[in-house]
Coordinates of C-alpha atoms in Angstrom, one line a residue:
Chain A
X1 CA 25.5 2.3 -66.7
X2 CA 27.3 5.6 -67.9
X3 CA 26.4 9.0 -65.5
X4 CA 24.4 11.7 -67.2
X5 CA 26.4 14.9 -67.6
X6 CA 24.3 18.2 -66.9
X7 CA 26.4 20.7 -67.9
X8 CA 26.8 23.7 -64.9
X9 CA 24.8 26.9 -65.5
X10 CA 21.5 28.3 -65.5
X11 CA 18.4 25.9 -64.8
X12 CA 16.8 25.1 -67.8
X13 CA 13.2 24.5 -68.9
X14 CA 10.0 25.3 -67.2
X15 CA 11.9 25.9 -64.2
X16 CA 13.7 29.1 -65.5
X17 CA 10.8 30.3 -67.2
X18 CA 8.8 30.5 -64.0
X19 CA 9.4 34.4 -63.2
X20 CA 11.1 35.0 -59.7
X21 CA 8.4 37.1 -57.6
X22 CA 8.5 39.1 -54.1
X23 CA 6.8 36.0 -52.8
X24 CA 8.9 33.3 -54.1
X25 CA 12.1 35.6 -52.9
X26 CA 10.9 35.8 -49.5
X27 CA 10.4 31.7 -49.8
X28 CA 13.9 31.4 -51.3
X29 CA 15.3 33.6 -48.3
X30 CA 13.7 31.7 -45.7
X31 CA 14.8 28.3 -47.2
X32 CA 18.2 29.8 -47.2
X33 CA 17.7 30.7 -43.5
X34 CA 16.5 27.6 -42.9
X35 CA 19.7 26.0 -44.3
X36 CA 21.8 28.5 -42.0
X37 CA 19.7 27.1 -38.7
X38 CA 20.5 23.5 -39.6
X39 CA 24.4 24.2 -40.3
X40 CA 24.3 24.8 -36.8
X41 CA 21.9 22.4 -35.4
X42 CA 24.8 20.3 -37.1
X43 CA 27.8 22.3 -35.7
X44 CA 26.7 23.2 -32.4
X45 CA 30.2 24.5 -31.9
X46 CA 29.2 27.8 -34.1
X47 CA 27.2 29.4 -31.1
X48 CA 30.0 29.4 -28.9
X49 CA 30.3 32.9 -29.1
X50 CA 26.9 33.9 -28.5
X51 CA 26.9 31.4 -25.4
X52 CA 30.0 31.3 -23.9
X53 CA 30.8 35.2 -24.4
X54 CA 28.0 36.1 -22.5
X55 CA 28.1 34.4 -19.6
X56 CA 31.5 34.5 -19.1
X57 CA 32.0 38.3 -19.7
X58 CA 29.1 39.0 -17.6
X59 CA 30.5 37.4 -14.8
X60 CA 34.0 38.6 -15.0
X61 CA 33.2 41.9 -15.2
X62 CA 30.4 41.9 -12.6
X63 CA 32.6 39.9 -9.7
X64 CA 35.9 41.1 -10.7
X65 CA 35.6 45.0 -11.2
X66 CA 32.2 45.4 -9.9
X67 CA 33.1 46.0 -6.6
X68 CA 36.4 48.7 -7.3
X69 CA 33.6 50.2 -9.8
X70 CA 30.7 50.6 -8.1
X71 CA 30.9 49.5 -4.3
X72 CA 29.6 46.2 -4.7
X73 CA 28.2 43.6 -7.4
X74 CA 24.7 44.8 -7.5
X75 CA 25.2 48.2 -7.9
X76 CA 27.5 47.2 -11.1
X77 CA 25.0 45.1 -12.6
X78 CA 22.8 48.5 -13.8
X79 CA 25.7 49.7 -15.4
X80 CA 27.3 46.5 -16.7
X81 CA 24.2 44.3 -18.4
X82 CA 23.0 46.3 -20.8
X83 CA 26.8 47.3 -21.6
X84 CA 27.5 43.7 -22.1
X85 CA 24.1 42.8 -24.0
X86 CA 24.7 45.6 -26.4
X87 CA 28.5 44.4 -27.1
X88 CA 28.2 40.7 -27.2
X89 CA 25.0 41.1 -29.6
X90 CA 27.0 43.8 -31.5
X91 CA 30.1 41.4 -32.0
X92 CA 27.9 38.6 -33.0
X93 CA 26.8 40.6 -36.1
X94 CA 30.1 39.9 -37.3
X95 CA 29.8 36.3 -38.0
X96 CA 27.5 37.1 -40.6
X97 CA 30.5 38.4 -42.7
X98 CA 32.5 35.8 -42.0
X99 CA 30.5 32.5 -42.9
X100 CA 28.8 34.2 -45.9
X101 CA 32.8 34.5 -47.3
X102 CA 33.5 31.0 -46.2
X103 CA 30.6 29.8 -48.3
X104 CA 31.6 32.2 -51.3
X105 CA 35.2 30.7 -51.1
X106 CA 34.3 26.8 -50.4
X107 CA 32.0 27.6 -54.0
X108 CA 28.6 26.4 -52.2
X109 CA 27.7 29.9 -53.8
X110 CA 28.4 28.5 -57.5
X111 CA 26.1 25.5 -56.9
X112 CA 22.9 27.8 -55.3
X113 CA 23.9 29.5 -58.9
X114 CA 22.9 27.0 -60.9
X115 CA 19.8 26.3 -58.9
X116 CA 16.4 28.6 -59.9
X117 CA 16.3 30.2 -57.1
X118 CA 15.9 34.4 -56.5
X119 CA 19.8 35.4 -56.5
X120 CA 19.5 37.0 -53.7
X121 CA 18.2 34.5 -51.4
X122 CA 21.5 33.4 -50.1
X123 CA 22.8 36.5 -49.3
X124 CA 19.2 37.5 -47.4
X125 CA 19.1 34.3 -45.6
X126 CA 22.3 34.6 -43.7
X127 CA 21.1 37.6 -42.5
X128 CA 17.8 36.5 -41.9
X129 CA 19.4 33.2 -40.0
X130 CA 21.7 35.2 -38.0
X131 CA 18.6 36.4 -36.3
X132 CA 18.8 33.8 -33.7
X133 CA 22.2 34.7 -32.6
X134 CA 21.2 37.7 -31.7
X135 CA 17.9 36.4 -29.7
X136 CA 19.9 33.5 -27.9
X137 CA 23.2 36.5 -27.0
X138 CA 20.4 38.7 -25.9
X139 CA 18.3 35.8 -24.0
X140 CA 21.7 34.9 -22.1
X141 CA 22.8 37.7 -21.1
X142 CA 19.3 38.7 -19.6
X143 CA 19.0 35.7 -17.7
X144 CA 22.3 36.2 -17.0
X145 CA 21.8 39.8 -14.7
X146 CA 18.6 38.6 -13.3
X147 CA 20.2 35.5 -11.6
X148 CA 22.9 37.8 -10.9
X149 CA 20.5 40.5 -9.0
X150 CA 20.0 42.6 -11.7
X151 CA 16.4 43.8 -11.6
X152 CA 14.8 46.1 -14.7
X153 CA 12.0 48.5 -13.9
X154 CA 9.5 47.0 -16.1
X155 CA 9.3 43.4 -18.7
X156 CA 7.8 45.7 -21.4
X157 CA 11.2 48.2 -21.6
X158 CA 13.2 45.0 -21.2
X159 CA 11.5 43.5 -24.3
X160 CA 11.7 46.8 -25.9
X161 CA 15.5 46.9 -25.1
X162 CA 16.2 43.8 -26.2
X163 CA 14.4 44.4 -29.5
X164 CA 16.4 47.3 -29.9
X165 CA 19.6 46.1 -29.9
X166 CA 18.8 43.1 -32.1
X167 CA 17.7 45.6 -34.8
X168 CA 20.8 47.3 -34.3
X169 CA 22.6 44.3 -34.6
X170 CA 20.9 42.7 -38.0
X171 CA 21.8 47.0 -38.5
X172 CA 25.0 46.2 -38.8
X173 CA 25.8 42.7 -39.9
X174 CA 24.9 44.6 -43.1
X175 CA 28.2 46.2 -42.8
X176 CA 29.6 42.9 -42.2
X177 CA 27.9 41.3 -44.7
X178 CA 29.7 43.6 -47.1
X179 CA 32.8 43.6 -46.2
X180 CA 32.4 39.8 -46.6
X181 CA 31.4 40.1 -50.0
X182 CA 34.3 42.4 -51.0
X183 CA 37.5 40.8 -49.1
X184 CA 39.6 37.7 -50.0
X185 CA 39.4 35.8 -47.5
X186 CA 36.9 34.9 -43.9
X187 CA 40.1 36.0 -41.5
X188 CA 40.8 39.1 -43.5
X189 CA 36.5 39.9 -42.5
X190 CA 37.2 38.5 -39.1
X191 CA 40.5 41.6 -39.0
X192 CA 38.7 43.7 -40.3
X193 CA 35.6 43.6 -37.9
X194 CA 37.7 43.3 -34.4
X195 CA 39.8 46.4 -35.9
X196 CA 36.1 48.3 -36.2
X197 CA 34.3 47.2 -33.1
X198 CA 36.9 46.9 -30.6
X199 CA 37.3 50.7 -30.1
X200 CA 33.8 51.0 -30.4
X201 CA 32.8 49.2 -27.8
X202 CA 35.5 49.2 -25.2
X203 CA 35.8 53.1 -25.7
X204 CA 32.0 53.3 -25.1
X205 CA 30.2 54.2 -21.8
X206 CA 29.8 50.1 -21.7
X207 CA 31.6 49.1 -18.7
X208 CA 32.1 52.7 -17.4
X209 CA 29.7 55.7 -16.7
X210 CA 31.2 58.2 -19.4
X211 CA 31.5 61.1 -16.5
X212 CA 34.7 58.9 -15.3
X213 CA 37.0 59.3 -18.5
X214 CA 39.5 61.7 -19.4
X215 CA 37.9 64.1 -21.5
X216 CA 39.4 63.5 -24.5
X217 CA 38.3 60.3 -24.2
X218 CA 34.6 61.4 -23.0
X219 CA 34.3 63.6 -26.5
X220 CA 34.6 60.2 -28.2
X221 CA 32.9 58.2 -25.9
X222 CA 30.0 61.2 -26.2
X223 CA 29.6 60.5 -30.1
X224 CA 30.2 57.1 -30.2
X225 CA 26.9 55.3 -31.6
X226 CA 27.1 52.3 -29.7
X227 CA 27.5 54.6 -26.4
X228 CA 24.2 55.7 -28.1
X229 CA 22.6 52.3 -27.7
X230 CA 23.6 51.6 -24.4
X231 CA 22.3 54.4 -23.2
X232 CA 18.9 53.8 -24.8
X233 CA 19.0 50.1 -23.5
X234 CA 19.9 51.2 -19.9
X235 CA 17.3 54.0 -20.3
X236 CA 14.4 51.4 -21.1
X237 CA 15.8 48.9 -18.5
X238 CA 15.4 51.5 -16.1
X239 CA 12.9 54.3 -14.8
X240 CA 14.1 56.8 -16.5
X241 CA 12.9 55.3 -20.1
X242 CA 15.4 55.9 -23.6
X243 CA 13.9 59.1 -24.9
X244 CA 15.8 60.6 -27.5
X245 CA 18.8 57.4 -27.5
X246 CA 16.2 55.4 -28.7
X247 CA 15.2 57.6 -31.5
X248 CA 19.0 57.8 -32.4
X249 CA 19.6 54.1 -32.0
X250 CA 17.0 53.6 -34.8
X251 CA 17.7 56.1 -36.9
X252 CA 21.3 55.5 -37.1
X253 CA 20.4 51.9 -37.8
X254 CA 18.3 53.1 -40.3
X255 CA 20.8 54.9 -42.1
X256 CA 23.4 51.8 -42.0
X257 CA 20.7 49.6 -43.6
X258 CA 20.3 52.7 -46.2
X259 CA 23.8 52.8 -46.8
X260 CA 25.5 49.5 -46.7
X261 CA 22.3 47.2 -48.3
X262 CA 22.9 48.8 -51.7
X263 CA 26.4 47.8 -51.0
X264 CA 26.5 44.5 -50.1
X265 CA 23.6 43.5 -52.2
X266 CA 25.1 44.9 -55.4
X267 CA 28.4 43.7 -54.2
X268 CA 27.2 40.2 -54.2
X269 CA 25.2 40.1 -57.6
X270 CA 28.4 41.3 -59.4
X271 CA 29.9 37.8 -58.0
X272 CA 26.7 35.5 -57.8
Chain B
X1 CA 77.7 22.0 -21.9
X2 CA 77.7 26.0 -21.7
X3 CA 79.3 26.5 -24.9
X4 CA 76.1 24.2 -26.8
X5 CA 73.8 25.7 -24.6
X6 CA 75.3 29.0 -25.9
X7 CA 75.5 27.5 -29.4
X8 CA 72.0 26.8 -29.4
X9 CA 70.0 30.1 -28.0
X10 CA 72.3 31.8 -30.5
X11 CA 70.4 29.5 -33.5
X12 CA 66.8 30.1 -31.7
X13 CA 68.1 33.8 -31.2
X14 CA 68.5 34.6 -35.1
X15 CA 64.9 32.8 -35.3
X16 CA 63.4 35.6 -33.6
X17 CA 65.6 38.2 -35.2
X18 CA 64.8 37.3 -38.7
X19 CA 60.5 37.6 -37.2
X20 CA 61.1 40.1 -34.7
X21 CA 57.0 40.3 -35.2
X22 CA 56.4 37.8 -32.8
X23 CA 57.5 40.2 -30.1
X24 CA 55.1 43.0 -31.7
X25 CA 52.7 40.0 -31.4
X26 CA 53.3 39.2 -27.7
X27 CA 53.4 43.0 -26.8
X28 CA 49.8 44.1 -28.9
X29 CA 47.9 42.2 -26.5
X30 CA 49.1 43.4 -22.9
X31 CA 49.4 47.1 -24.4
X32 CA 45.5 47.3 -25.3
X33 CA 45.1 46.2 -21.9
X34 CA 47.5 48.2 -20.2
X35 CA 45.6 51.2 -22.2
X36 CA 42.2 49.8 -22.1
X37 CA 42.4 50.1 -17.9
X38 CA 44.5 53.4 -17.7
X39 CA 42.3 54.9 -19.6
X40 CA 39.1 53.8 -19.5
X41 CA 39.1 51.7 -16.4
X42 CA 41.1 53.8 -14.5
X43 CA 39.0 56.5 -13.3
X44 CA 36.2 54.7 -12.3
X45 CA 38.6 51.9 -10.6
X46 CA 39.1 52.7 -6.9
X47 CA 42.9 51.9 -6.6
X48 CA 45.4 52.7 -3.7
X49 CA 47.4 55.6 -5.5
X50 CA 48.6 55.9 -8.9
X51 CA 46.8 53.4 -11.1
X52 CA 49.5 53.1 -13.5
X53 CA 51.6 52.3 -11.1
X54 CA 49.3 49.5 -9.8
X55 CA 48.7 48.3 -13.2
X56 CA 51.9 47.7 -14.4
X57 CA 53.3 44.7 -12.7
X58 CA 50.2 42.2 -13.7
X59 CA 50.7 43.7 -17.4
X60 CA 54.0 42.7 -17.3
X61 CA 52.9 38.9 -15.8
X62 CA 50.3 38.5 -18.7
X63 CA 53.1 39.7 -21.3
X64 CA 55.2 36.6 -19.8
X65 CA 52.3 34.4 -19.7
X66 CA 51.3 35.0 -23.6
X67 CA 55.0 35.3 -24.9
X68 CA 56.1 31.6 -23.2
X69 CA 53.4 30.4 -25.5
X70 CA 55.8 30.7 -28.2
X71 CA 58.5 28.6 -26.6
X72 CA 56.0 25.7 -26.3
X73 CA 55.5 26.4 -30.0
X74 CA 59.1 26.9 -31.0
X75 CA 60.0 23.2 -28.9
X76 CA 57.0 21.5 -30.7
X77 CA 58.5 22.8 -34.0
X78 CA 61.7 21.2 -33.8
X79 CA 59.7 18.5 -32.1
X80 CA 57.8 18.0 -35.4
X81 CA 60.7 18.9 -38.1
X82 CA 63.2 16.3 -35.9
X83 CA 65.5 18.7 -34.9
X84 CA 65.1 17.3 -31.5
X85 CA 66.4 13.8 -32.9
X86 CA 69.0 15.5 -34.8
X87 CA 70.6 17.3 -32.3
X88 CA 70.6 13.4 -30.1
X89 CA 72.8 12.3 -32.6
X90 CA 75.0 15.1 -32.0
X91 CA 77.8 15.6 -29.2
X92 CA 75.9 18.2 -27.0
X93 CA 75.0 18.5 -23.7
X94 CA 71.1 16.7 -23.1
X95 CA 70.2 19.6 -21.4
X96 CA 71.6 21.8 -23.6
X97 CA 68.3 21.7 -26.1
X98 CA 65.9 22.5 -23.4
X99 CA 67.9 25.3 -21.5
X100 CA 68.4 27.5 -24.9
X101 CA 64.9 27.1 -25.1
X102 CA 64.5 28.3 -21.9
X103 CA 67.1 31.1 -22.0
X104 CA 65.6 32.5 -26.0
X105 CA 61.9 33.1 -23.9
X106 CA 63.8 34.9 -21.2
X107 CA 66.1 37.1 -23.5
X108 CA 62.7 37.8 -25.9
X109 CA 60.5 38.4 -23.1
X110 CA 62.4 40.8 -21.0
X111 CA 62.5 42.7 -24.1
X112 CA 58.8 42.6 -24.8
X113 CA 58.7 43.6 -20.8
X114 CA 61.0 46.5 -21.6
X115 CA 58.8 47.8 -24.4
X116 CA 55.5 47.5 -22.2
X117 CA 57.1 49.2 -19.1
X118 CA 58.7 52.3 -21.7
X119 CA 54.8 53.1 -22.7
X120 CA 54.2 53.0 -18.6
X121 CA 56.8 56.0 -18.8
X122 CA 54.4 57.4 -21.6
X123 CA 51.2 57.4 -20.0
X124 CA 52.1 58.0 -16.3
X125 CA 53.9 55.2 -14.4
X126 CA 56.2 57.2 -11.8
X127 CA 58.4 54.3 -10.0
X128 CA 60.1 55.2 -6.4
X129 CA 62.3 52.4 -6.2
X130 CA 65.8 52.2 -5.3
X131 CA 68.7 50.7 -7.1
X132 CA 67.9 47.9 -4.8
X133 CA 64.5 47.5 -5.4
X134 CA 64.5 47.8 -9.1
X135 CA 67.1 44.8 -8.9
X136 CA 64.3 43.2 -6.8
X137 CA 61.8 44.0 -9.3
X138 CA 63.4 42.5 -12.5
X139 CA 64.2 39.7 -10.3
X140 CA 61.3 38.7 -9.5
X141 CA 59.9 39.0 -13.3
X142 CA 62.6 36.6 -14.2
X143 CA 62.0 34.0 -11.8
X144 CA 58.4 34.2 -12.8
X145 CA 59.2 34.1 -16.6
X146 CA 61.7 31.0 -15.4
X147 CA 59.0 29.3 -14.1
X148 CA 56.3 29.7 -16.7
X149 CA 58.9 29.2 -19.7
X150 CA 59.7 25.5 -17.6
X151 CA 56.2 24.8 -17.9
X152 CA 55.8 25.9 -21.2
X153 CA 58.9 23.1 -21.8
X154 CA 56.0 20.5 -21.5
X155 CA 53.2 21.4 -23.6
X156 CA 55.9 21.9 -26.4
X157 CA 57.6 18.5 -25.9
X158 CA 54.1 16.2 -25.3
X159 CA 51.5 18.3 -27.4
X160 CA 50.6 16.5 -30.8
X161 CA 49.5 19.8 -32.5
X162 CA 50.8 23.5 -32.3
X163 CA 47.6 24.9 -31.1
X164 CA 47.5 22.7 -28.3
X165 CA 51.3 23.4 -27.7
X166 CA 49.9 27.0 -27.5
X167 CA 46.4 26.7 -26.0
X168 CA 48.2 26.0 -22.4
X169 CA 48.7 29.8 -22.0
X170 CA 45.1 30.8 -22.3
X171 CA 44.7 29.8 -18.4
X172 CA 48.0 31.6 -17.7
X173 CA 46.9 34.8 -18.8
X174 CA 43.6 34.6 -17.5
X175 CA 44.7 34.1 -14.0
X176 CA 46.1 37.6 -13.3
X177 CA 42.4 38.8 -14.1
X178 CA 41.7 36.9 -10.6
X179 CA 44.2 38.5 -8.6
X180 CA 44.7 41.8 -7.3
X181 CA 46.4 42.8 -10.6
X182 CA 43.4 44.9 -12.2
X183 CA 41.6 45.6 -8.6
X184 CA 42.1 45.5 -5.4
X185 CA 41.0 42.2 -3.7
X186 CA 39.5 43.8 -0.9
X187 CA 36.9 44.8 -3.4
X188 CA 35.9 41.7 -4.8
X189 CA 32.9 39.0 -3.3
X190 CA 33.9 36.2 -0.8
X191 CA 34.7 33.3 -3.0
X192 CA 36.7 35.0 -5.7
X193 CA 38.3 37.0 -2.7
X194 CA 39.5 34.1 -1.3
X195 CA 40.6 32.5 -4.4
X196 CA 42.6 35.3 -5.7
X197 CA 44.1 36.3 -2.5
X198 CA 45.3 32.6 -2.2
X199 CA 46.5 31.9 -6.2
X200 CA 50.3 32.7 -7.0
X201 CA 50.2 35.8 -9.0
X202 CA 48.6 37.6 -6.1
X203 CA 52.0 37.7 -3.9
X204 CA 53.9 38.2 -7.1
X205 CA 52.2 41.6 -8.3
X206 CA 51.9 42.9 -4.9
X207 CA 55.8 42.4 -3.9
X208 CA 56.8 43.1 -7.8
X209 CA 53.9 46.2 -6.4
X210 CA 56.0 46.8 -3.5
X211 CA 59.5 46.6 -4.6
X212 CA 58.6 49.6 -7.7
X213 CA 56.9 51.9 -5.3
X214 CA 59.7 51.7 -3.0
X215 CA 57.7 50.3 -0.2
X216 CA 58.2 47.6 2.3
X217 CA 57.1 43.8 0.9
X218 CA 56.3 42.1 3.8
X219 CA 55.6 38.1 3.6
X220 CA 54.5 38.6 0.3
X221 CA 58.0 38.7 -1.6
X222 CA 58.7 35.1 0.8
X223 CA 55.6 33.9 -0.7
X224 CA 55.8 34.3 -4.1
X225 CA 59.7 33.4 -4.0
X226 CA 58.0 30.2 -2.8
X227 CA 54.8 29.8 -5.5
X228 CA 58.2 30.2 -8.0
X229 CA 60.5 28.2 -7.0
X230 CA 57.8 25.0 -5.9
X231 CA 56.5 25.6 -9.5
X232 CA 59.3 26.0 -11.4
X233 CA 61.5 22.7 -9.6
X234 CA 58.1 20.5 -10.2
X235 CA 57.6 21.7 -13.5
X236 CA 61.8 21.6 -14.1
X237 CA 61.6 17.6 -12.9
X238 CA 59.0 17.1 -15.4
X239 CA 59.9 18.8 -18.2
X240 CA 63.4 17.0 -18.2
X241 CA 62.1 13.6 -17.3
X242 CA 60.1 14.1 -20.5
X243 CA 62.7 15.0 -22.5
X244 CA 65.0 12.3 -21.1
X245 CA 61.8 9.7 -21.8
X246 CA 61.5 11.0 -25.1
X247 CA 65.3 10.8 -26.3
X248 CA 65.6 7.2 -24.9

């Protein structure tokens, strides 16, 4: 029995002629997110960083400068969780770059190619799937605090913090996402995101309160977005609410989506 | 037996000359740190005096403790490329092999130690020690490196890949997080109080502490002289009893 040869390329016949619409994009996407969840219902290993780095972080920080920080544990813990939720979300954004260039170089990209399916679904499914990263870092490091002592003022600006930073998150994995279109390899992403977020989040009012920096480290520290965020987080975790932090948070999210969408998604047609 | 010990760090020696990266490597790490707490740690941190000067010597333990990583690495090399086998068929001293291994991490890590404690200068450290107490000072960071490059010996001559030749470190350099090398203990809670006052790198940045600032060491000099030299005989014994197994 001799194998039929199908030739590699566009799908042919009634499937190609049926027209790709919002709807069956958004479908396309979710299947494509779907696919992402099971890759790591399959590799479990994967969420490492959004389980491990949390917890351990949390407590390292908490028991082993807490006290030389702020007197004692508890009194850290204000400072210290939402620092820590806002980072290890933050960092978890750039996975997104990563695996998206590790499908793009092991060719999986070539096959979804050939299949009749909206071009961009790949590419908006990552992002879509990464989604749960950011919920289980955020979940963690919640639970995290509160077994820890940490107490918010209220569930509803805790909820609305933790909403915040995973928009800011899925903000930026946009970013990532580009940069993982355009490089040439999944380590050269990997570089090229620790080179960008490590000063941003370690010289952020994170682990600190911003008033105990030299000041020419407190002028950075002062514009710093992501100081931006935790403030906002800490603001709604506490009584005196995010006011304008929040506003910025957004808005500066807003304006990464604006700017680095275009990017990635035009980035990734030219090579889909 | 001196003269192929000799022999050999001299071939090992030119390794790390023609990639003098690695020590760029080994020092990137310890320097962010060592910046990362002067500068944004450091004021909110309530330290005895100058926190530069408290800093340094645990900076310096976790530059050791990720550079010996590359002597496991190195050893597992040789290991893997049968060197090691090579050099059995050869007239040298037995002990030879492992020694200039031992001696290349000590030479390449005083270096890296050098370049770590010449930014100290930079950013504020201000020693008061005597001639006498700087002696004291390197002395103890070479019987520590001593003793961490011995037990780097065995990872490199059992492991069965190079990351797990490597991966022994990551506990290494952890372990001056829970000690009084970042923070006082005094500040921390009960059980991680009791466990970093009681661990071995406690004593050793507290006297290496001591002996910098000019002030008197107390028992903890005797103590860590005795963390080093318990751990680096017991991990000597086994690193040469697997060496000697292996060449059999």
């Amino acid at each position: 029995m001799t194998a039929l040869a199908i030739p590699a390329g566009p799908a042919t016949g009634a499937a190609a002629a049926r027209p790709i619409t919002l709807l069956t994009t958004v479908q396309h996407s979710l299947t494509m997110a779907w696919r992402g969840l099971l890759k790591v219902r399959r590799t479990p290993e994967q969420l490492i960083d959004v389980t491990v780095q949390p917890i351990l972080f949390t407590l390292m920080f908490a028991y082993l400068f807490g006290g030389a920080v702020a007197g004692d544990v508890v009194s850290y813990l204000p400072t210290i969780i939402p620092g820590i939720l806002v980072q290890t979300v933050i960092t978890t954004s750039t996975v997104t770059g990563v695996q998206l260039r590790e499908d793009m170089d092991k060719g999986v990209f070539d096959r979804f190619r050939s299949l009749p399916i909206a071009r961009i679904a790949p590419l908006a499914g990552a992002l879509v799937a990464d989604v749960l990263r950011y919920v289980i870092a955020t979940t963690l490091t919640l639970v995290m605090g509160l077994i820890m002592g940490w107490r918010p003022v209220s569930v509803s600006g805790t909820l609305g913090a933790a909403l915040l930073v995973i928009v800011c998150a899925w903000a930026l994995s946009w970013i990532f996402a580009f940069f993982g279109v355009i490089a040439r390899s999944a380590s050269s992403v990997q570089g090229i995101s620790f080179l960008i977020l490590f000063p941003l989040t370690f010289l952020s009012n994170a682990f600190v309160p911003a008033e105990t920096l030299p000041r020419w480290l407190k002028a950075f520290v002062d514009i710093n977005p992501v100081s931006h965020v935790v403030t906002a987080v800490r603001g709604l975790t506490s009584a005196t609410g995010g006011g304008s932090d929040v506003l910025f948070a957004l808005l500066g999210a807003a304006v990464v989506v604006a700017i680095f969408a275009p990017l990635a998604v035009r980035g990734y047609m030219r090579k889909a | 037996m001196l003269r192929d010990t000799t022999a050999l760090t001299g071939r090992l020696m030119k390794q790390i000359l023609r990639s003098p990266d690695t020590i760029i490597t080994v020092a990137i790490t310890p320097l962010a740190l060592f910046l990362l707490f002067r500068y944004v740690f450091g004021g909110a941190i309530q330290a005895p005096g100058n926190y530069t000067n408290y800093l340094l010597p645990g900076i310096l333990l976790i530059t050791v403790a990720s550079g010996v990583a590359y002597t496991a690495l190195r050893l597992f090399n040789d290991r893997q490329k049968g060197i090691n086998a090579r050099f059995l068929t050869m007239p040298i001293g037995r002990s030879a092999v492992l020694w200039s291994h031992v001696l290349t991490s000590l030479v390449s890590n005083l270096v890296t130690a050098a370049i770590i404690v010449a930014v100290g200068f930079a950013i504020g450290f201000r020693p008061q020690a005597s001639v006498l107490g700087w002696l004291g000072f390197v002395g103890v960071l070479v019987l520590f490196t001593l003793t961490l490059t011995w037990l780097a010996v065995i990872p490199g001559l059992t492991a069965s890949t190079a990351e797990g030749a490597s991966a022994f470190s990551y506990p290494l350099i952890f372990l001056p997080f829970l000690s009084s090398a970042f923070v006082p203990t005094e500040t921390m809670p009960g059980p991680v109080r009791w466990f970093a006052e009681n661990q071995p790198v406690t004593p050793v940045v507290e006297s290496m502490r001591a002996l910098v600032e000019g002030r008197p060491v107390g028992t903890n000099l005797w103590i860590a002289l005795a963390w080093l030299i318990a751990l680096g005989t017991l991990a000597y014994a086994v690193a040469t009893h697997r060496y000697a197994k292996a060449s059999r």
